[in-house]
Amino acid sequence: MPAFILLTVWTAVRVLGRNRLRAGLTMLGIVIGVGAVIAMVSIGEGAKAAVAQRVASMGTNVIIIFPGAMTTGGVRSGQGGAVTLTVSDALDLKKRIPLLHETGWGKRDVMQIVNGNKNWNGTVNGVSPSYLTIRDWSFTSGGAFTQQDMDTAASVALVGQTTVDNLFDAGEEPVGSVIRIKNMPFRVIGVLAPKGQSAQGSDQDDIIFIPFTAAERKIFGTQFLGSVGAVFASTERQEDLAPAVEQIREVLRLRHRLQPGQEDDFMVRTQVDIGKVQEGASETMTLMLFTIASISLLVGGIGIMNILLVSVTERTREIGVRMAVGAKRRHIMAQFLIEATTISLLGGCLGIVLGVVGARVTSVIAGWPTIISPDTVVTAFAFSVAVGLFFGLYPANKAARLNPIDALRYE
Amino acid sequence: MLIECQDLWKIYRLGDVEVQALRGLNLSIEQGEFVAIMGASGSGKSTLMNILGCLDQPTRGRYSLNGVDVAGLRSDQLAEIRNGQIGFVFQSFNLIPRTSALENAQLPLFYRGMSLREQRAMATSALSRVGLQGREGHYPTQLSGGQQQRVAIARALVAGPSLLLADEPTGNLDTESSREIMAILDALNKEQGMTIILVTHETDIAAYADREIVIKDGRVLLDRNTQAGARPSPSGA
């Protein structure tokens, strides 16, 4: 039997080699299908990994609470339009909800920052020291400010990499230098390790952190003392996120004296929620890819079936001869199935090459990250074989069912 | 007894018309005979050949080959009988195009699951038996008609069959090639004792055989010994 398969494969290759154009055109559907799938899955995987990395850059098990819309006499302000979240909300949440490992808060604004003769319009974020822990910020040099800095509203600042790049000359050490924010001098005590883009796509490194108290008193000139832009919290375990969110809502509704039926004047989001939005997007993408792949493989498969039917007709006499000298039905069946599989397999291999090259080219030209996983390649390969077998079945069966006498007489 | 046919019937249905190709034909052929079957077209000789070659089954009657009743066997079993016991030589050679002489001669062995080396060795020796040594790599288009028919004979005898069926083997050949082909068949019969059944309508070709059977209307019309010394005149049939 091995000799039979070997020779049949060899025969199939030669038959295809004789009709190179025909075989090539037949393969094209499979080549394009497999190639498109590999290229697009690689791009999709790359994008997914990038998103996952961004979500992870938020910190671990993070909950974010934003001030919500406020309804005043039927007029609804936009989200964040209310000054409903306060420092005492954050402190009280920590006290009342044991599930919360840490709470922090912050308030941000875009400001002119000056260092010597350079200036930069960057985001200034007044935060509690705990915020830095929740968001997992680390430092390339220097270190975080302390609770004492917070209590004394010290004029100290932590700068992100983008800010450093724009405010300092290359090689200049930011730590120890004094920058001016809204004309107030702040001493740089730490440079933050880069985090890259956020899950929403903004540059997280274009940032300056200063103690919340200093921001409130010296920079922002807040109307309502103690109001914050957002409250951050974290839990020990990911499973705690959902119950923690429920408890946060209860506590805040109570604190904000909201009546039953009245809508929340705040919004709670977890890292998982944000991740899910992205996952949802990539699921849609995957479904789309699957559809494209199915259609192109279907078209490719029909192409194979069509050409095989032609081949069976052309070689009717040959089939008759083979039967006369002792080929059984399964031999004839195997011959055409092997031929179909050879076409689809070759097409699959070319498609893999095309897909890998396509992904690399996209990666280089468009600058998108691409990941070519062996799984994808193996699946694409297996699919192309399956398409060959499936669509080869009908023509092969047709050949095997020929009556040897009629086949021998066929003109 | 190699071949034994008793009351063989073959009935086709062409639309509404029933065609009785064989009507109770009786025939016995011994191992080692060289038989010529003659008859006008439509006489039923092709149908008989198909049945003898296990390509077709009789509608009624008994056909036993080497003591095995062929009627009622499944298509795979028939394929095995064709593969092991019967060699075919056709009028139009029926070589597989764009495939070398060696591979054509290998074909029956190919379906036996034999190792490639054995296949090649046996096919090479079969080709040399028909005088084609050195042409193993030639394609059918590179061979003359006579040479192509010799490849077909090599293919027919490569598996060592007990019966060789030759259907108008010289029908597409010139006189010279015809003589060569008939000499090969004659030698196979005389030297190796291979049973040969030859279908022809040419009396000078039929004359190579030792026995002549004439078929008409699906029955044996004439069955006579034409061995050396008893050869009939060409108009005898």
XYZ file of C-alpha atoms in Angstrom:
648
model
C 0.000 0.000 0.000
C 2.770 2.562 0.671
C 4.084 1.972 -2.847
C 0.589 2.543 -4.163
C 0.160 5.858 -2.327
C 3.633 7.025 -3.237
C 3.145 6.267 -6.912
C -0.331 7.785 -6.904
C 0.979 11.003 -5.386
C 3.762 11.007 -7.968
C 1.207 10.434 -10.741
C -0.936 13.257 -9.380
C 2.037 15.617 -9.318
C 2.880 14.714 -12.907
C -0.715 15.142 -14.052
C -0.757 18.570 -12.436
C 2.658 19.364 -13.879
C 1.330 18.664 -17.370
C -1.472 21.166 -16.916
C 0.423 23.785 -14.980
C -1.772 26.717 -15.917
C -4.928 24.797 -15.156
C -3.602 23.503 -11.846
C -2.348 26.965 -10.938
C -5.674 28.613 -11.653
C -7.470 25.898 -9.721
C -5.171 26.397 -6.775
C -5.603 30.159 -6.825
C -8.795 30.094 -4.780
C -7.135 28.074 -2.047
C -3.950 30.151 -2.225
C -5.839 33.407 -1.817
C -8.139 31.987 0.838
C -5.400 30.537 2.998
C -3.133 33.531 2.388
C -5.821 36.034 3.348
C -6.690 34.121 6.478
C -3.097 33.839 7.641
C -2.315 37.477 6.919
C -5.465 38.757 8.583
C -5.300 36.435 11.575
C -1.688 37.526 12.097
C -2.720 41.165 12.008
C -5.689 40.445 14.266
C -3.551 38.534 16.757
C -1.009 41.337 16.745
C -3.707 43.932 17.401
C -5.214 41.772 20.125
C -1.863 41.361 21.860
C -1.294 45.119 21.677
C -4.729 45.763 23.204
C -4.152 43.187 25.918
C -0.881 44.852 26.736
C -2.603 48.254 26.927
C -5.318 46.900 29.191
C -2.650 45.359 31.375
C -0.858 48.709 31.503
C -3.782 50.106 33.467
C -2.617 48.161 36.503
C -4.020 45.020 38.065
C -7.716 44.545 38.932
C -8.429 48.254 38.606
C -11.847 49.868 39.116
C -12.381 53.401 37.854
C -15.242 55.587 39.086
C -16.115 58.670 37.062
C -18.485 61.441 38.037
C -21.650 60.942 36.034
C -24.194 63.145 34.326
C -26.311 65.330 36.552
C -29.906 66.174 35.954
C -30.910 69.646 37.059
C -34.515 70.453 36.330
C -34.664 68.194 33.321
C -31.387 69.448 31.826
C -28.815 66.714 31.738
C -25.188 67.673 31.704
C -22.805 65.404 29.876
C -20.871 62.648 31.522
C -18.374 64.047 33.980
C -20.319 67.273 34.010
C -21.040 66.951 37.675
C -18.691 67.489 40.542
C -20.122 64.592 42.464
C -17.068 62.589 43.425
C -14.946 63.724 46.297
C -11.886 62.713 48.241
C -14.090 61.711 51.139
C -16.017 59.366 48.805
C -12.731 57.646 48.043
C -11.692 57.427 51.675
C -15.102 56.213 52.758
C -15.171 53.495 50.078
C -11.867 52.153 51.355
C -13.175 52.166 54.914
C -16.506 50.498 54.173
C -15.585 47.942 51.547
C -13.058 45.355 52.743
C -12.796 43.918 49.226
C -11.014 47.053 48.089
C -7.311 46.756 48.484
C -6.594 50.390 47.818
C -8.371 53.530 46.659
C -6.874 56.579 45.077
C -8.051 59.650 43.305
C -6.935 62.168 40.782
C -7.855 65.223 38.820
C -6.306 66.241 35.557
C -6.011 69.190 33.231
C -3.922 70.182 30.273
C -1.444 72.922 31.164
C 1.531 74.816 29.891
C 4.720 73.422 31.417
C 8.030 75.240 31.140
C 11.597 74.105 31.654
C 14.198 76.770 30.865
C 13.557 77.840 27.268
C 11.400 74.821 26.424
C 7.706 74.516 26.959
C 5.108 71.821 26.450
C 1.358 71.653 26.681
C 0.896 68.477 28.666
C -1.496 66.741 30.995
C -1.028 67.522 34.655
C -2.592 64.986 36.972
C -2.959 65.689 40.674
C -3.159 62.309 42.378
C -3.005 60.609 45.732
C 0.125 58.504 46.311
C -2.065 55.393 46.330
C -3.047 56.140 42.709
C 0.493 55.400 41.569
C 0.360 52.013 43.322
C -3.009 51.104 41.845
C -1.875 51.982 38.337
C 1.422 50.091 38.782
C 3.577 53.002 37.741
C 7.273 52.330 38.105
C 10.248 54.618 37.705
C 13.283 54.793 35.480
C 14.920 57.187 37.895
C 13.982 58.840 41.168
C 10.842 57.721 43.011
C 7.258 58.491 43.983
C 6.080 61.246 46.285
C 4.957 60.281 49.776
C 1.970 60.787 52.038
C 3.975 63.548 53.690
C 4.345 65.370 50.352
C 0.591 64.974 50.031
C -0.117 66.358 53.495
C 2.128 69.363 52.976
C 1.013 69.953 49.370
C 4.681 69.791 48.378
C 5.711 71.187 45.004
C 7.146 67.981 43.633
C 6.468 66.348 40.259
C 6.822 62.998 38.491
C 7.240 63.225 34.744
C 6.348 60.743 32.032
C 8.691 59.855 29.187
C 6.880 61.918 26.531
C 7.016 64.961 28.775
C 10.714 64.359 29.391
C 11.360 64.131 25.667
C 9.630 67.440 25.077
C 10.921 69.431 28.038
C 14.478 68.237 28.438
C 17.478 68.013 26.151
C 18.774 64.580 25.376
C 21.111 63.448 28.140
C 19.817 66.060 30.575
C 18.853 64.507 33.940
C 15.283 65.561 34.805
C 15.395 64.411 38.425
C 16.412 67.355 40.605
C 15.572 70.042 38.062
C 12.789 72.550 38.584
C 9.993 72.971 36.061
C 7.204 75.506 36.054
C 3.571 74.548 35.888
C 1.236 77.516 35.506
C 4.230 79.570 36.657
C 4.580 77.637 39.905
C 7.944 75.932 40.421
C 7.875 72.170 40.917
C 10.897 69.992 41.614
C 11.104 66.808 39.530
C 11.694 63.851 41.853
C 11.021 60.929 39.527
C 10.842 59.865 35.879
C 8.096 57.330 35.123
C 8.769 54.151 33.175
C 6.985 54.314 29.784
C 3.596 52.565 29.484
C 2.780 53.405 25.885
C -0.752 53.820 24.579
C -3.755 53.383 26.814
C -6.621 51.028 25.969
C -8.366 54.042 24.481
C -5.323 54.902 22.419
C -4.023 58.003 24.224
C -0.370 58.435 25.137
C -0.059 57.523 28.807
C 3.469 58.866 28.970
C 2.419 62.422 28.169
C 1.859 63.087 31.860
C 3.007 64.931 34.954
C 1.936 63.705 38.366
C 1.878 66.061 41.303
C 0.375 65.558 44.765
C -3.405 66.017 44.652
C -3.316 68.638 47.381
C -0.693 70.693 45.574
C -2.738 70.553 42.389
C -5.903 71.559 44.150
C -4.417 74.465 46.037
C -1.699 75.776 43.729
C -2.694 74.932 40.156
C -6.292 74.156 39.413
C -7.943 76.646 41.749
C -10.837 74.332 42.376
C -14.257 75.694 43.025
C -15.352 72.822 45.241
C -12.566 71.697 47.471
C -12.182 67.936 47.581
C -13.884 67.206 44.217
C -11.988 64.759 42.078
C -11.880 63.820 38.370
C -11.947 60.120 39.049
C -11.623 57.659 41.870
C -9.501 54.575 41.389
C -9.653 51.391 43.361
C -8.142 47.943 43.147
C -8.971 44.519 44.502
C -6.699 41.648 45.418
C -8.316 39.153 43.092
C -10.031 39.507 39.731
C -13.131 37.622 40.981
C -13.609 40.367 43.567
C -14.115 43.022 40.899
C -17.807 42.382 40.236
C -18.939 42.256 43.900
C -16.740 45.266 44.646
C -18.449 47.257 41.871
C -21.861 46.425 43.359
C -20.768 47.485 46.821
C -19.236 50.699 45.486
C -22.557 51.577 43.863
C -24.448 50.933 47.059
C -22.085 53.015 49.183
C -21.979 55.889 46.709
C -25.761 55.974 46.214
C -26.105 56.139 49.961
C -23.482 58.837 50.315
C -24.959 60.862 47.466
C -28.474 60.430 48.892
C -29.894 59.058 45.680
C -33.517 57.932 45.835
C -34.501 54.513 44.505
C -35.307 54.981 40.822
C -32.973 57.932 40.497
C -30.065 57.243 38.161
C -26.474 57.022 39.376
C -24.554 60.283 39.348
C -21.353 58.337 38.779
C -20.062 55.564 36.537
C -18.122 52.503 37.578
C -15.861 50.722 35.097
C -13.485 47.874 35.672
C -10.417 46.854 33.761
C -12.343 43.744 32.734
C -15.144 45.874 31.200
C -12.626 47.812 29.187
C -10.908 44.618 28.135
C -14.284 43.171 27.105
C -15.041 46.019 24.731
C -11.764 45.322 23.001
C -12.372 41.584 23.064
C -15.809 42.139 21.567
C -14.199 44.085 18.748
C -11.711 41.336 18.070
C -14.449 38.703 18.227
C -16.325 40.542 15.492
C -13.083 40.654 13.560
C -12.525 36.920 14.052
C -16.043 36.143 12.901
C -15.512 38.261 9.822
C -12.237 36.492 9.091
C -13.906 33.154 9.522
C -16.586 34.168 7.029
C -14.027 35.359 4.496
C -12.012 32.192 4.965
C -15.059 29.966 4.571
C -16.184 31.723 1.409
C -12.792 31.660 -0.255
C -12.174 28.045 0.700
C -15.632 27.159 -0.577
C -14.928 28.883 -3.880
C -11.512 27.225 -4.030
C -13.088 23.880 -3.268
C -15.670 24.269 -5.998
C -12.821 25.111 -8.374
C -11.096 21.882 -7.444
C -14.279 19.886 -7.865
C -14.903 21.429 -11.256
C -11.433 20.740 -12.591
C -11.519 17.222 -11.213
C -14.796 16.498 -12.973
C -13.162 17.651 -16.207
C -10.196 15.443 -15.433
C -12.392 12.403 -14.779
C -14.138 12.917 -18.113
C -10.877 13.419 -19.978
C -9.388 10.317 -18.477
C -12.386 8.017 -18.700
C -10.499 5.575 -20.935
C -7.533 5.583 -18.608
C -9.888 4.759 -15.744
C -11.307 1.905 -17.854
C -7.827 0.537 -18.517
C -6.914 0.769 -14.864
C -10.081 -1.102 -13.951
C -9.420 -3.751 -16.611
C -5.975 -4.499 -15.224
C -7.345 -4.883 -11.723
C -7.858 -1.493 -10.075
C -10.603 -1.733 -7.487
C -13.062 1.061 -6.919
C -11.160 2.276 -3.921
C -7.967 2.512 -5.976
C -9.666 4.802 -8.485
C -11.270 6.729 -5.647
C -7.917 7.129 -3.911
C -6.262 8.293 -7.104
C -8.624 11.213 -7.598
C -8.810 12.077 -3.926
C -5.039 12.198 -3.789
C -5.052 14.403 -6.864
C -7.564 16.783 -5.269
C -5.650 16.836 -2.020
C -2.391 17.470 -3.825
C -3.904 20.537 -5.485
C -5.357 21.884 -2.265
C -2.239 21.046 -0.277
C 0.036 22.814 -2.743
C -2.413 25.704 -2.752
C -2.393 25.695 1.033
C 1.413 25.800 1.158
C 1.574 28.652 -1.331
C -1.176 30.372 0.645
C 0.831 30.059 3.845
C 3.846 31.603 2.136
C 1.653 34.371 0.717
C 0.029 34.987 4.097
C 3.299 35.108 6.024
C 4.868 37.439 3.474
C 1.691 39.555 3.441
C 1.683 39.836 7.219
C 5.357 40.806 7.282
C 4.866 43.393 4.560
C 1.867 44.856 6.406
C 3.905 44.892 9.559
C 6.675 46.844 7.870
C 4.597 49.192 5.703
C 1.651 49.954 7.973
C 3.601 49.540 11.182
C 0.975 47.204 12.614
C 2.184 44.528 14.946
C 1.591 41.044 13.508
C 1.861 37.689 15.214
C 2.063 34.547 13.090
C 1.097 31.715 15.382
C 1.982 28.128 14.433
C -1.620 27.236 15.330
C -2.941 29.397 12.534
C -0.555 27.890 10.011
C -1.403 24.340 11.065
C -5.138 25.062 10.996
C -4.935 26.660 7.560
C -2.962 23.681 6.329
C -5.434 21.192 7.777
C -8.323 23.144 6.288
C -6.842 23.100 2.824
C -6.399 19.323 3.032
C -9.967 18.943 4.254
C -11.265 21.093 1.392
C -9.405 18.930 -1.106
C -10.808 15.741 0.382
C -14.333 17.074 0.666
C -14.609 18.536 -2.807
C -12.649 15.668 -4.326
C -15.139 13.170 -2.971
C -17.836 13.684 -5.588
C -15.595 13.496 -8.690
C -13.603 10.609 -7.202
C -16.763 8.709 -6.483
C -18.018 9.422 -9.977
C -14.796 7.964 -11.398
C -14.923 4.917 -9.142
C -18.513 4.165 -10.144
C -17.737 4.048 -13.849
C -18.540 0.819 -15.584
C -15.244 -0.567 -16.953
C -16.753 -1.538 -20.304
C -18.290 1.879 -20.928
C -15.109 3.557 -19.718
C -12.964 1.494 -22.099
C -15.218 2.317 -25.014
C -15.419 6.041 -24.181
C -14.271 8.260 -27.046
C -10.929 -26.985 -17.737
C -9.991 -23.282 -17.730
C -13.207 -21.832 -19.084
C -16.633 -23.348 -18.909
C -19.739 -21.495 -20.096
C -23.156 -23.106 -19.788
C -26.301 -21.620 -21.219
C -24.927 -18.069 -21.102
C -27.467 -15.299 -21.626
C -26.894 -11.580 -21.797
C -29.858 -9.318 -22.206
C -29.557 -5.540 -22.500
C -32.310 -3.067 -22.408
C -31.887 -0.138 -24.765
C -34.855 2.073 -24.026
C -37.875 -0.068 -24.766
C -35.985 -2.538 -26.876
C -34.633 -5.711 -25.347
C -31.418 -6.844 -26.953
C -30.406 -10.452 -26.502
C -26.659 -10.345 -27.068
C -26.058 -13.905 -25.914
C -28.695 -16.585 -26.171
C -27.769 -19.674 -24.264
C -24.160 -19.926 -25.396
C -22.131 -22.986 -24.410
C -18.357 -23.053 -24.544
C -15.414 -24.834 -22.936
C -11.775 -23.924 -23.337
C -8.884 -25.922 -21.948
C -5.719 -24.606 -20.388
C -3.112 -23.868 -23.089
C -5.481 -23.510 -26.041
C -5.124 -20.815 -28.697
C -8.653 -19.926 -29.755
C -9.849 -17.453 -32.356
C -13.359 -16.112 -31.949
C -14.903 -14.770 -35.113
C -18.215 -13.310 -36.000
C -19.882 -10.348 -37.615
C -20.412 -7.212 -35.603
C -23.542 -7.605 -33.510
C -22.990 -11.342 -33.287
C -22.333 -11.085 -29.548
C -18.600 -11.738 -29.626
C -17.744 -8.497 -27.824
C -20.269 -9.286 -25.138
C -18.754 -12.736 -24.792
C -15.270 -11.267 -24.494
C -16.442 -8.841 -21.781
C -17.940 -11.675 -19.821
C -14.912 -13.943 -20.307
C -12.719 -11.034 -19.189
C -14.800 -10.552 -16.028
C -15.580 -6.993 -17.067
C -19.263 -7.873 -17.269
C -21.608 -10.415 -15.746
C -23.980 -12.676 -17.655
C -27.709 -12.158 -17.126
C -28.220 -15.904 -16.835
C -26.135 -19.015 -16.997
C -22.888 -20.206 -15.553
C -19.350 -19.065 -16.276
C -16.585 -20.696 -14.347
C -12.982 -19.659 -14.684
C -10.377 -22.017 -13.204
C -13.196 -23.783 -11.418
C -14.528 -20.580 -9.821
C -18.072 -19.541 -10.633
C -17.704 -15.901 -11.607
C -21.394 -15.034 -11.662
C -22.417 -13.251 -8.504
C -18.982 -12.011 -7.512
C -18.679 -8.437 -6.298
C -16.858 -5.811 -8.341
C -13.795 -5.923 -6.084
C -13.556 -9.700 -6.447
C -13.866 -9.384 -10.225
C -11.082 -6.768 -10.133
C -8.884 -9.241 -8.280
C -9.568 -11.959 -10.864
C -8.777 -9.566 -13.719
C -5.635 -8.506 -11.936
C -4.302 -11.978 -11.263
C -5.657 -14.249 -13.969
C -6.505 -12.246 -17.054
C -4.409 -10.139 -19.387
C -6.047 -7.788 -21.880
C -4.762 -6.652 -25.252
C -6.959 -4.108 -27.019
C -7.228 -3.014 -30.614
C -6.395 0.580 -29.700
C -3.537 -0.426 -27.352
C -5.049 1.612 -24.488
C -1.746 2.609 -23.006
C -1.877 5.360 -20.429
C -0.719 8.496 -22.228
C 2.386 10.408 -21.153
C 3.466 7.492 -19.034
C 6.582 5.462 -19.791
C 6.530 1.957 -21.266
C 7.874 0.607 -17.987
C 5.143 2.244 -15.923
C 2.484 1.056 -18.326
C 3.797 -2.484 -18.034
C 3.882 -2.117 -14.238
C 0.233 -1.168 -13.988
C -1.321 -4.518 -12.893
C 1.416 -4.970 -10.266
C 0.760 -1.444 -9.030
C -2.665 -2.586 -7.834
C -1.242 -5.531 -5.967
C 0.592 -3.440 -3.416
C 3.917 -4.860 -4.551
C 7.115 -3.026 -3.685
C 8.287 -0.622 -6.334
C 11.505 -2.522 -6.905
C 9.669 -5.799 -7.564
C 7.239 -4.014 -9.870
C 10.109 -2.571 -11.888
C 11.992 -5.844 -12.103
C 8.940 -7.772 -13.307
C 7.894 -5.081 -15.771
C 11.415 -4.865 -17.181
C 11.517 -8.593 -17.785
C 8.030 -8.518 -19.363
C 9.164 -5.753 -21.717
C 12.240 -7.711 -22.724
C 10.082 -10.751 -23.408
C 8.262 -8.728 -26.083
C 11.576 -7.394 -27.416
C 11.429 -3.910 -25.960
C 14.523 -3.992 -23.756
C 16.111 -0.557 -23.689
C 12.828 1.236 -24.378
C 11.531 1.211 -20.807
C 11.651 4.988 -20.555
C 9.903 5.667 -23.863
C 6.494 7.292 -23.885
C 3.699 5.873 -26.060
C 4.042 8.798 -28.475
C 7.706 7.866 -29.009
C 6.819 4.305 -30.012
C 5.430 2.878 -33.257
C 2.018 1.210 -33.275
C 3.567 -2.233 -33.187
C 5.794 -1.248 -30.290
C 2.862 0.216 -28.403
C 0.958 -3.036 -28.835
C 3.992 -4.904 -27.560
C 3.989 -2.714 -24.446
C 0.315 -3.622 -24.051
C 1.195 -7.318 -24.320
C 3.931 -6.869 -21.725
C 1.341 -5.255 -19.473
C -1.058 -8.147 -20.095
C 1.447 -10.842 -19.198
C 3.448 -9.097 -16.465
C 1.298 -10.498 -13.669
C 1.494 -14.075 -15.015
C -2.164 -14.546 -15.971
C -3.623 -17.881 -17.016
C -5.693 -16.284 -19.769
C -4.835 -13.657 -22.346
C -7.718 -11.923 -24.112
C -6.770 -10.164 -27.311
C -9.515 -8.108 -28.904
C -8.555 -7.373 -32.531
C -4.925 -6.903 -31.491
C -3.775 -6.236 -35.038
C -6.746 -4.141 -36.115
C -4.759 -0.894 -36.041
C -1.481 -2.266 -37.328
C 0.193 -2.723 -40.698
C 0.938 -6.203 -42.029
C 4.523 -6.283 -40.810
C 3.648 -5.199 -37.254
C 0.685 -7.566 -37.256
C 2.976 -10.459 -38.051
C 5.328 -9.467 -35.208
C 2.497 -9.236 -32.725
C 1.032 -12.579 -33.791
C 4.490 -14.164 -33.547
C 4.758 -12.975 -29.963
C 1.307 -14.314 -29.074
C 2.071 -17.587 -30.813
C 5.321 -17.927 -28.868
C 3.570 -17.196 -25.576
C 1.111 -19.974 -26.367
C 3.546 -22.514 -27.716
C 6.470 -21.924 -25.375
C 4.749 -20.982 -22.150
C 1.437 -22.685 -22.602
C -0.537 -19.498 -22.068
C -4.189 -19.741 -23.003
C -5.016 -17.121 -25.614
C -8.423 -16.065 -26.849
C -8.226 -13.901 -29.912
C -11.111 -11.936 -31.355
C -10.646 -11.083 -34.985
C -12.452 -10.866 -38.269
C -9.353 -11.383 -40.361
C -9.013 -15.010 -41.397
C -5.252 -14.852 -41.828
C -4.939 -13.678 -38.221
C -7.394 -16.299 -37.045
C -5.213 -18.854 -38.777
C -2.594 -18.508 -36.042
C -5.040 -20.106 -33.626
C -5.542 -23.826 -33.192
C -9.258 -23.613 -32.783
C -11.822 -21.420 -34.426
C -15.164 -20.517 -32.927
C -17.712 -18.594 -34.944
C -20.434 -16.749 -33.079
C -23.713 -15.788 -34.613
C -26.837 -14.382 -32.982
C -25.450 -14.976 -29.531
C -24.708 -18.669 -30.024
C -21.780 -20.756 -31.220
C -22.317 -21.391 -34.906
C -19.147 -23.271 -35.616
C -16.430 -24.706 -33.425
C -13.604 -26.523 -35.109
C -10.036 -27.524 -34.712
C -7.687 -25.806 -37.170
C -4.435 -27.219 -35.903
C -1.519 -27.592 -38.315
C -2.497 -29.830 -41.175
C -6.148 -29.142 -40.733
C -6.069 -25.419 -41.568
C -9.061 -24.370 -43.582
C -9.033 -22.279 -46.676
C -9.658 -18.574 -45.963
C -13.162 -18.836 -47.275
C -13.961 -21.749 -44.988
C -15.696 -19.614 -42.400
